[in-house]
């Protein structure tokens, strides 16, 4: 008896564990695109919204500096040590590996001794501004999932702007301003993320929190993603269902956390004081030892994987979608307008898969392969997609369109649009005296011109 109970409990645990692997909490991780289920019609696919796991996106970044000759070391020059601005015997020399500070050292592994970092030239041309644009490009739409963190080896800048692009660098918009004096630098009152709320979460602020000068224990600048998530998901992000619900229905919120490029605009180096010491300009420069950007490939909830090919990221699309972001339906699957997936309803979401085109349905080889599980493709559901229309897409061979959902065919005909003779399925085929007429293959209008289905555009 005890063994029987143990085996029953073990079976239950295995079942629960299997389910929890795909849905580890009440809101789900959207890490599965489809599963097979059993219905009265047999085994069919159950489609769900899905997305790739978050990862370190710096592994795939391309960095560009403006001006291109702003990196120190060509020609060699000396600079002052961090924490001791008057000890100016350090050297930057691009021709010597141990003394070079190229841009790729912004992204190498941390914890090395001595520390590695990119460094700009010093402010030797003062009073001309020492300004640098650092552009991070992915050539792919990215959804941010964690704070952006920039670690400076120099003092943190007196003035800096973090900007984002959603169109591969064609246009830019500010993410956040950083300054020792926001009012003087950008004519903005200083704020922190803690001053925001659900209603003001998209406000672009200027913060003085990360702009202290020469302090050896203050090297890091944050752009707080998780603190903004917390306005909807709670302090420990325990209520992700609420956050996903907001992202699902608010395009501006989704776009706020979506990027193709980031740009760090360094406008004024750390001075640590009001006035610049013109006698010791080697004190002033920018140096960055680490940049962290965590996120996931944006696949419109149509993929769980993202791969790199020829130094470009592509979603491994499912749901009969294709494109770098799974942003369109595959050929012969354009039976209704493409739509992104939806996080709702929790926990599976809505897949909004692409369905076969009418032209592919009328082709017998594709018909046999695609259409047996037509109900799982949502064609037969009301308000999802119309199979026929009394005015534009008529049932063939005398068929009658019922509720814009299916064709009621005459006895001799079958098929979605009554386009096939039943006798074609018989071993003897259709004979001349069978009483059936030839199939009339009239022109078929594409469903994309007929359907009014819309889907939510989501994060």
XYZ file of C-alpha atoms in Angstrom, residues 335-337 339 350-353 355 374-387 404-405 447 450-455:
32
model
C -4.175 33.321 -44.976
C -4.674 36.351 -42.739
C -2.612 39.451 -41.928
C 0.216 39.678 -36.191
C -1.881 33.934 -27.762
C 0.322 32.699 -30.582
C -1.458 34.428 -33.489
C 0.139 31.965 -35.877
C -2.337 30.207 -41.368
C -7.526 23.165 -39.474
C -9.281 23.765 -36.156
C -5.914 24.108 -34.407
C -5.038 26.828 -36.893
C -7.995 28.865 -35.645
C -9.684 29.107 -39.049
C -12.932 27.629 -37.781
C -13.204 29.909 -34.756
C -15.593 32.877 -34.910
C -13.982 36.315 -35.164
C -10.630 34.743 -36.014
C -10.620 34.269 -39.790
C -13.232 33.916 -42.521
C -13.061 31.015 -44.943
C -18.630 33.583 -43.275
C -16.999 30.565 -41.653
C -7.423 36.019 -47.653
C -10.591 39.811 -46.944
C -9.710 39.380 -43.294
C -10.112 42.047 -40.684
C -8.184 40.230 -37.981
C -5.925 42.393 -35.856
C -3.479 41.356 -33.164
